[in-house]
Short mmCIF file of C-alpha atoms in Angstrom, two decimals:
data_model
loop_
_atom_site.label_atom_id
_atom_site.label_comp_id
_atom_site.label_asym_id
_atom_site.label_seq_id
_atom_site.Cartn_x
_atom_site.Cartn_y
_atom_site.Cartn_z
CA MET A 1 -25.64 19.36 -10.97
CA THR A 2 -27.89 17.35 -12.95
CA PRO A 3 -26.98 14.18 -13.85
CA HIS A 4 -27.84 13.09 -17.41
CA SER A 5 -29.33 9.44 -16.29
CA THR A 6 -31.21 7.69 -13.36
CA SER A 7 -29.52 4.98 -11.35
CA ARG A 8 -31.83 2.01 -11.12
CA ASP A 9 -32.43 2.49 -7.51
CA HIS A 10 -32.71 6.18 -6.62
CA GLY A 11 -30.41 9.00 -4.92
CA GLY A 12 -28.03 9.53 -7.54
CA PRO A 13 -26.64 9.39 -11.12
CA ALA A 14 -26.31 6.18 -12.69
CA ILE A 15 -22.73 4.65 -13.10
CA ASP A 16 -22.35 4.90 -16.95
CA GLY A 17 -19.63 1.81 -16.81
CA LEU A 18 -16.11 1.45 -16.21
CA CYS A 19 -12.66 2.04 -18.16
CA VAL A 20 -9.78 -0.27 -17.45
CA SER A 21 -6.39 0.41 -18.65
CA THR A 22 -3.12 -1.38 -17.87
CA TYR A 23 0.74 -0.08 -17.98
CA THR A 24 3.93 -1.60 -17.15
CA VAL A 25 6.56 1.17 -16.00
CA PRO A 26 10.32 -0.09 -15.64
CA THR A 27 11.80 0.61 -12.40
CA ASP A 28 14.47 3.35 -12.26
CA ALA A 29 17.24 0.74 -11.05
CA PRO A 30 16.81 -2.97 -10.44
CA GLU A 31 14.99 -3.79 -7.58
CA ALA A 32 14.74 -6.45 -5.24
CA ASP A 33 13.96 -7.63 -1.87
CA GLY A 34 14.48 -10.93 0.24
CA THR A 35 12.14 -13.10 -1.84
CA LEU A 36 11.88 -11.37 -5.07
CA SER A 37 13.47 -9.34 -7.88
CA TRP A 38 11.67 -7.35 -10.53
CA ASP A 39 12.82 -4.53 -13.22
CA SER A 40 9.06 -3.31 -14.06
CA THR A 41 5.96 -2.45 -12.12
CA ASP A 42 2.32 -3.57 -13.83
CA VAL A 43 -0.49 -1.10 -13.07
CA VAL A 44 -4.12 -1.60 -13.80
CA LEU A 45 -6.21 1.98 -13.42
CA VAL A 46 -10.05 2.04 -13.06
CA GLU A 47 -12.09 4.76 -14.55
CA ALA A 48 -15.68 5.16 -13.45
CA ARG A 49 -17.94 7.13 -14.86
CA ALA A 50 -21.37 8.65 -14.19
CA GLY A 51 -23.29 12.08 -14.16
CA GLY A 52 -20.48 13.43 -16.56
CA LEU A 53 -18.07 13.10 -14.23
CA THR A 54 -15.23 10.23 -13.86
CA GLY A 55 -13.58 8.76 -10.53
CA THR A 56 -10.00 7.17 -10.84
CA GLY A 57 -8.81 3.71 -8.84
CA TRP A 58 -5.61 1.78 -9.96
CA THR A 59 -3.78 -1.17 -7.95
CA TYR A 60 -0.58 -2.59 -8.56
CA ALA A 61 -1.18 -5.95 -10.43
CA PRO A 62 -0.18 -7.81 -13.43
CA ALA A 63 -2.57 -7.47 -16.71
CA PRO A 64 -5.04 -10.50 -15.95
CA CYS A 65 -6.49 -8.05 -12.95
CA ALA A 66 -8.08 -5.98 -15.78
CA GLU A 67 -9.97 -9.12 -17.24
CA VAL A 68 -11.56 -9.87 -13.92
CA VAL A 69 -12.88 -6.13 -13.84
CA ARG A 70 -14.38 -6.34 -16.93
CA ALA A 71 -15.54 -9.71 -16.82
CA LEU A 72 -16.82 -10.07 -13.13
CA LEU A 73 -17.27 -6.48 -11.73
CA GLU A 74 -18.25 -4.29 -14.38
CA PRO A 75 -21.52 -6.05 -15.13
CA VAL A 76 -22.57 -5.31 -11.57
CA VAL A 77 -21.31 -1.99 -11.55
CA THR A 78 -22.71 -0.44 -14.36
CA GLY A 79 -26.27 0.99 -13.57
CA ALA A 80 -25.90 1.00 -9.64
CA SER A 81 -26.34 4.65 -7.74
CA ALA A 82 -22.92 6.16 -7.89
CA LEU A 83 -23.38 7.08 -4.57
CA ASP A 84 -24.09 3.69 -2.82
CA VAL A 85 -20.41 2.82 -2.77
CA PRO A 86 -20.65 0.16 0.33
CA GLY A 87 -23.83 -1.35 -1.45
CA ILE A 88 -21.97 -2.00 -4.56
CA ALA A 89 -18.98 -3.34 -2.51
CA VAL A 90 -21.42 -6.11 -1.23
CA ALA A 91 -22.29 -6.85 -4.83
CA MET A 92 -18.74 -7.12 -5.92
CA HIS A 93 -17.99 -9.43 -3.64
CA ARG A 94 -21.15 -11.67 -4.15
CA ALA A 95 -20.30 -11.53 -7.78
CA VAL A 96 -16.72 -13.29 -7.09
CA ARG A 97 -17.64 -15.91 -4.89
CA ASN A 98 -16.78 -18.47 -7.28
CA ALA A 99 -13.50 -17.10 -8.33
CA PRO A 100 -12.95 -16.20 -5.14
CA ARG A 101 -12.15 -13.00 -3.87
CA VAL A 102 -8.91 -13.96 -1.98
CA GLY A 103 -5.75 -12.99 -4.10
CA LEU A 104 -5.80 -11.39 -7.63
CA VAL A 105 -10.12 -10.73 -7.21
CA GLY A 106 -9.32 -8.99 -4.65
CA TYR A 107 -6.96 -6.40 -6.17
CA ALA A 108 -9.49 -6.10 -8.89
CA ILE A 109 -12.12 -4.93 -6.31
CA ALA A 110 -9.72 -2.79 -4.54
CA ALA A 111 -9.16 -0.60 -7.92
CA VAL A 112 -12.89 -0.52 -8.86
CA ASP A 113 -13.75 0.66 -4.83
CA CYS A 114 -11.45 3.30 -4.64
CA ALA A 115 -12.41 4.66 -7.98
CA LEU A 116 -16.43 4.68 -7.01
CA TRP A 117 -14.98 6.47 -3.77
CA ASP A 118 -13.45 9.40 -5.79
CA LEU A 119 -16.30 9.43 -8.04
CA LYS A 120 -19.06 9.78 -5.33
CA ALA A 121 -16.57 12.84 -3.90
CA ARG A 122 -16.47 14.49 -7.38
CA ILE A 123 -20.30 13.91 -7.57
CA LEU A 124 -20.82 15.58 -4.40
CA ASP A 125 -18.13 18.25 -5.29
CA VAL A 126 -16.18 17.53 -1.79
CA SER A 127 -12.58 16.22 -1.15
CA LEU A 128 -12.33 12.48 -0.38
CA ALA A 129 -10.96 13.35 2.90
CA SER A 130 -14.24 15.49 3.56
CA LEU A 131 -16.45 12.76 2.66
CA LEU A 132 -14.55 10.19 4.67
CA GLY A 133 -14.42 12.65 7.64
CA ARG A 134 -11.05 13.22 9.11
CA VAL A 135 -9.60 12.57 12.09
CA ARG A 136 -6.05 14.26 11.24
CA GLU A 137 -5.44 17.02 8.97
CA ASP A 138 -2.11 15.39 7.82
CA VAL A 139 -0.30 11.79 7.84
CA ALA A 140 2.87 10.34 8.87
CA VAL A 141 4.95 9.00 6.15
CA TYR A 142 8.27 6.82 6.21
CA GLY A 143 10.71 6.62 3.37
CA SER A 144 10.28 2.96 1.99
CA GLY A 145 13.45 1.47 -0.26
CA GLY A 146 16.66 0.31 0.13
CA PHE A 147 16.41 -2.83 -1.97
CA VAL A 148 18.74 -5.21 -1.47
CA SER A 149 19.73 -4.86 -5.03
CA TYR A 150 21.27 -1.36 -4.82
CA SER A 151 24.74 -0.51 -4.34
CA PRO A 152 26.17 1.03 -0.84
CA ALA A 153 26.06 4.34 -2.98
CA GLN A 154 22.57 3.99 -3.73
CA LEU A 155 21.47 3.34 -0.56
CA ASP A 156 23.36 6.29 0.88
CA GLN A 157 21.76 8.38 -2.11
CA GLN A 158 18.58 7.52 -1.28
CA LEU A 159 18.59 7.60 2.65
CA THR A 160 20.11 10.96 2.58
CA ARG A 161 17.30 12.47 0.03
CA TRP A 162 14.79 10.85 2.53
CA VAL A 163 16.26 12.15 5.93
CA ALA A 164 18.68 15.11 5.32
CA ASP A 165 16.68 16.34 2.01
CA GLN A 166 12.77 15.78 2.88
CA GLN A 167 13.32 15.42 6.53
CA MET A 168 11.65 12.53 7.65
CA SER A 169 12.42 10.97 10.69
CA ARG A 170 10.97 7.20 9.82
CA VAL A 171 12.78 5.41 7.17
CA LYS A 172 12.76 1.24 5.67
CA ILE A 173 15.13 -0.75 4.18
CA LYS A 174 14.83 -4.19 2.63
CA ILE A 175 16.75 -7.22 3.85
CA GLY A 176 17.55 -10.66 3.23
CA HIS A 177 20.31 -10.57 0.68
CA GLY A 178 21.69 -13.87 -0.75
CA PRO A 179 19.49 -16.61 -1.75
CA ALA A 180 16.06 -16.78 -1.06
CA ASP A 181 16.03 -20.06 0.47
CA ALA A 182 19.88 -18.86 2.56
CA PRO A 183 19.68 -15.84 3.03
CA ASP A 184 23.27 -14.21 3.99
CA LEU A 185 23.04 -12.72 7.45
CA ALA A 186 25.97 -10.89 7.76
CA ALA A 187 25.38 -9.19 4.29
CA ASP A 188 22.08 -8.18 6.03
CA ARG A 189 23.99 -7.02 9.50
CA ASP A 190 25.99 -5.01 7.41
CA TRP A 191 23.36 -3.09 5.22
CA ILE A 192 21.33 -2.35 8.67
CA ARG A 193 24.43 -0.80 10.25
CA ARG A 194 25.18 1.48 7.24
CA ALA A 195 21.39 2.43 6.86
CA ARG A 196 21.92 3.43 10.74
CA ALA A 197 25.31 5.20 10.15
CA VAL A 198 23.66 7.25 7.20
CA VAL A 199 20.96 8.53 8.80
CA GLY A 200 22.13 9.18 12.15
CA GLU A 201 20.82 8.44 15.68
CA ASP A 202 17.52 10.23 15.67
CA VAL A 203 15.76 8.69 12.85
CA GLU A 204 13.59 5.53 13.52
CA LEU A 205 14.76 2.77 11.17
CA PHE A 206 12.61 -0.02 9.91
CA VAL A 207 13.58 -3.44 8.11
CA ASP A 208 11.64 -5.09 5.91
CA ALA A 209 12.37 -9.08 5.34
CA ASN A 210 9.35 -9.90 2.86
CA GLY A 211 9.59 -13.58 4.48
CA ALA A 212 12.92 -14.62 3.93
CA TYR A 213 13.71 -15.92 7.00
CA GLN A 214 12.85 -18.83 9.31
CA ALA A 215 12.01 -17.55 13.17
CA THR A 216 15.35 -18.66 14.73
CA GLN A 217 17.47 -16.80 11.90
CA ALA A 218 15.04 -13.78 12.19
CA VAL A 219 15.95 -13.44 16.03
CA ARG A 220 19.31 -13.93 15.89
CA LEU A 221 19.63 -11.31 13.44
CA MET A 222 18.25 -8.48 15.35
CA LYS A 223 20.16 -9.53 18.57
CA ASP A 224 23.20 -9.53 16.52
CA VAL A 225 22.22 -5.75 15.61
CA ALA A 226 20.75 -4.36 18.54
CA ASP A 227 23.16 -1.51 18.48
CA ALA A 228 21.63 -0.45 15.35
CA ARG A 229 18.27 0.24 17.14
CA VAL A 230 15.89 -1.44 14.60
CA THR A 231 12.23 -0.53 15.73
CA TRP A 232 10.06 -1.87 13.08
CA PHE A 233 10.43 -5.71 11.97
CA GLU A 234 8.31 -6.34 8.80
CA GLU A 235 7.33 -10.07 7.61
CA PRO A 236 10.73 -11.38 9.38
CA VAL A 237 9.10 -15.06 8.09
CA SER A 238 6.39 -15.46 5.66
CA SER A 239 2.87 -14.23 6.91
CA ASP A 240 1.67 -17.86 5.93
CA HIS A 241 3.37 -19.09 8.89
CA LEU A 242 1.47 -17.01 11.64
CA ASP A 243 2.49 -18.81 14.62
CA GLN A 244 6.28 -18.43 13.57
CA MET A 245 6.08 -14.80 13.50
CA ALA A 246 4.63 -14.64 17.16
CA ARG A 247 7.43 -16.57 17.94
CA VAL A 248 9.68 -13.90 16.66
CA ARG A 249 7.27 -11.43 18.38
CA ASN A 250 7.88 -12.58 21.92
CA ALA A 251 11.50 -13.21 21.34
CA LEU A 252 12.24 -9.71 20.33
CA ASP A 253 11.82 -6.29 21.76
CA ILE A 254 10.86 -4.88 18.40
CA ASP A 255 7.72 -4.19 16.53
CA VAL A 256 6.87 -6.80 14.10
CA ALA A 257 4.12 -5.73 11.33
CA ALA A 258 2.63 -7.78 8.32
CA GLY A 259 -0.66 -7.89 6.12
CA GLU A 260 0.48 -6.58 2.97
CA TYR A 261 -0.85 -9.33 0.70
CA GLY A 262 -4.20 -9.53 2.58
CA THR A 263 -7.18 -9.41 0.53
CA ASP A 264 -9.78 -10.51 2.42
CA LEU A 265 -11.58 -8.83 5.84
CA PHE A 266 -11.21 -12.15 7.56
CA TYR A 267 -7.72 -12.76 6.47
CA PHE A 268 -6.95 -10.05 8.82
CA GLN A 269 -9.34 -11.12 11.50
CA ARG A 270 -6.73 -14.28 11.59
CA MET A 271 -4.11 -11.87 12.01
CA CYS A 272 -4.74 -9.98 14.67
CA ALA A 273 -6.22 -13.08 16.82
CA SER A 274 -2.87 -14.88 16.14
CA GLY A 275 -1.18 -12.51 18.29
CA ALA A 276 1.51 -12.36 15.69
CA VAL A 277 1.68 -8.59 15.09
CA ASP A 278 2.15 -5.07 16.52
CA CYS A 279 1.14 -3.12 13.61
CA LEU A 280 -1.25 -4.40 10.89
CA GLN A 281 -0.30 -3.48 7.56
CA LEU A 282 -3.28 -2.29 5.15
CA ASP A 283 -2.66 -2.17 1.42
CA ILE A 284 -5.59 -0.38 -0.29
CA SER A 285 -4.83 -1.33 -3.85
CA ARG A 286 -5.30 -4.93 -2.58
CA CYS A 287 -7.60 -5.27 0.57
CA GLY A 288 -10.54 -4.18 -1.29
CA GLY A 289 -10.04 -0.59 -1.56
CA ILE A 290 -11.70 1.87 1.09
CA THR A 291 -14.73 -0.01 2.13
CA GLN A 292 -12.74 -2.70 2.94
CA TRP A 293 -9.97 -0.46 4.43
CA GLN A 294 -12.28 0.61 6.69
CA ARG A 295 -13.91 -2.35 7.93
CA ILE A 296 -10.17 -3.92 8.69
CA ALA A 297 -9.27 -0.94 10.81
CA ALA A 298 -11.76 -1.18 13.22
CA VAL A 299 -11.24 -5.21 13.26
CA ALA A 300 -7.43 -4.05 14.22
CA ALA A 301 -9.07 -1.66 16.76
CA ALA A 302 -11.19 -4.24 18.32
CA HIS A 303 -7.87 -6.12 18.97
CA GLY A 304 -6.16 -3.24 20.45
CA LEU A 305 -3.66 -2.53 17.45
CA GLU A 306 -3.08 0.20 15.12
CA VAL A 307 -3.06 0.02 11.16
CA SER A 308 -0.27 1.11 9.16
CA GLY A 309 -0.76 1.66 5.05
CA HIS A 310 1.22 -0.15 2.99
CA CYS A 311 2.57 1.33 -0.35
CA ALA A 312 0.23 3.08 -3.11
CA PRO A 313 0.62 6.50 -0.76
CA HIS A 314 -1.60 8.81 -3.15
CA LEU A 315 -4.62 6.29 -3.21
CA SER A 316 -4.38 5.57 0.59
CA ALA A 317 -3.86 9.17 1.73
CA ALA A 318 -7.55 10.04 2.08
CA ALA A 319 -8.44 6.74 3.82
CA ALA A 320 -5.37 7.09 6.22
CA ALA A 321 -6.67 10.39 7.20
CA SER A 322 -9.85 9.14 8.58
CA THR A 323 -8.74 6.14 10.22
CA PRO A 324 -8.52 6.78 14.22
CA ASN A 325 -5.95 3.95 14.68
CA LEU A 326 -3.62 4.54 12.14
CA ARG A 327 0.34 4.91 12.64
CA HIS A 328 1.69 5.90 9.45
CA LEU A 329 1.46 5.49 5.81
CA GLU A 330 4.71 4.18 3.44
CA TRP A 331 5.99 6.44 0.92
CA PHE A 332 7.60 3.62 -1.06
CA HIS A 333 9.88 4.28 -3.57
CA ASP A 334 8.93 2.49 -6.43
CA HIS A 335 4.82 4.03 -6.33
CA VAL A 336 5.84 6.80 -5.34
CA ARG A 337 7.98 7.49 -8.58
CA ILE A 338 4.62 5.97 -10.56
CA GLU A 339 2.49 8.24 -8.86
CA HIS A 340 3.99 11.40 -9.59
CA MET A 341 4.46 10.34 -13.18
CA PHE A 342 1.02 9.43 -13.38
CA PHE A 343 -1.14 12.44 -11.98
CA ASP A 344 -1.23 16.10 -11.77
CA GLY A 345 -1.66 16.80 -7.64
CA SER A 346 0.40 14.75 -6.35
CA SER A 347 2.01 15.33 -2.49
CA ASP A 348 5.15 16.57 -0.72
CA PRO A 349 6.55 14.45 1.84
CA SER A 350 9.16 17.31 3.50
CA GLY A 351 8.90 16.90 7.11
CA GLY A 352 7.77 13.46 7.22
CA ARG A 353 4.03 14.48 6.44
CA ILE A 354 1.64 14.27 3.61
CA THR A 355 -1.50 16.56 3.66
CA PRO A 356 -4.71 14.85 1.37
CA ARG A 357 -5.98 17.60 -0.82
CA ALA A 358 -8.69 19.64 0.24
CA GLY A 359 -9.11 22.07 -2.50
CA SER A 360 -10.33 20.06 -5.20
CA PRO A 361 -13.12 17.29 -5.35
CA GLY A 362 -12.22 13.56 -5.04
CA HIS A 363 -8.86 12.56 -4.43
CA GLY A 364 -7.39 15.59 -6.08
CA LEU A 365 -5.36 13.74 -8.37
CA LEU A 366 -5.67 13.98 -12.41
CA LEU A 367 -4.49 11.37 -14.76
CA ARG A 368 -1.59 12.89 -17.27
CA ALA A 369 -3.30 10.16 -19.92
CA SER A 370 -0.85 11.66 -22.81
CA ASP A 371 2.17 11.76 -20.62
CA VAL A 372 1.59 8.22 -19.60
CA ALA A 373 0.34 6.46 -23.15
CA GLY A 374 3.83 5.28 -23.64
CA TYR A 375 3.58 2.98 -21.31
CA ARG A 376 0.15 1.50 -21.73
CA THR A 377 -0.22 -2.10 -22.86
CA SER A 378 -4.17 -2.45 -23.07
#
């Protein structure tokens, strides 16, 4: 392959620039968890170009994230060698020092970083999983949805599809019915027990409160539903209160998990050191992309913790396959639906596992630009 331009450094084609587009996709039904409700999902998609090839990354973030990419990140990315992704990641973090990188800026960095890794793999004509180096051929996934806005019939249908049709051995539901400041514990008890009855005795049942409870409420609820054998309690209290999360963890014989809102390496270091979690959640579309995912997973390993991929499963699959201390990856209903709509090459989770694409360069996904044009907002 002969690149059509040279980098300002050396060793690979120069990045021509970034193309950023935004989309808003309505949900297929109203969705809600313990602290938020929504009827659409925003996508910011980044395409990085070099040597006549294009790498694609994305994040689930509001449209202003796209302007962060254009104004702060594209100037430091353009002209750099497309092979030097870790160096570009350093440059992006320096460029946003005064923004700063915590929060929405972290989402922007994540989308660009993932696009650059996809681009590098395509330039080298290898799969992204091969470029990163596998420690496993496939990745365990768990079905995730069970929104508190669902009717009982909708919950039953979704759980049945995961367990009976797709043979998944792990599923997760939302809990936190009622007002955000006054969760309805009785409704949550019924929701958990209903889920257990639908999935049967041999499937692991996870719950996600999205920080809806106080520590005492969270502990009381899990003790009340001990018969439902919940094994994973995600964000029982707000992850802003690590001491309270540690209280819940110490009071229950259930794995406590959190980390989905982290956009900074040091956020995760503090969470690991606090003793608040049994498993650290990484969202590759928020935490700084593949470059930071690898660093954060190493921090977790140094604390004796496993990591679990939060949402965006097709964006995460190759990194997940390359992570020694990975537990599983979230097959989140909303994002799975969008990624199937947006890309050719999406995965089949039958059997509760997905395999990163090996026969195509990069992450193996191709954008269906014309099919999703109607959702584009900029």
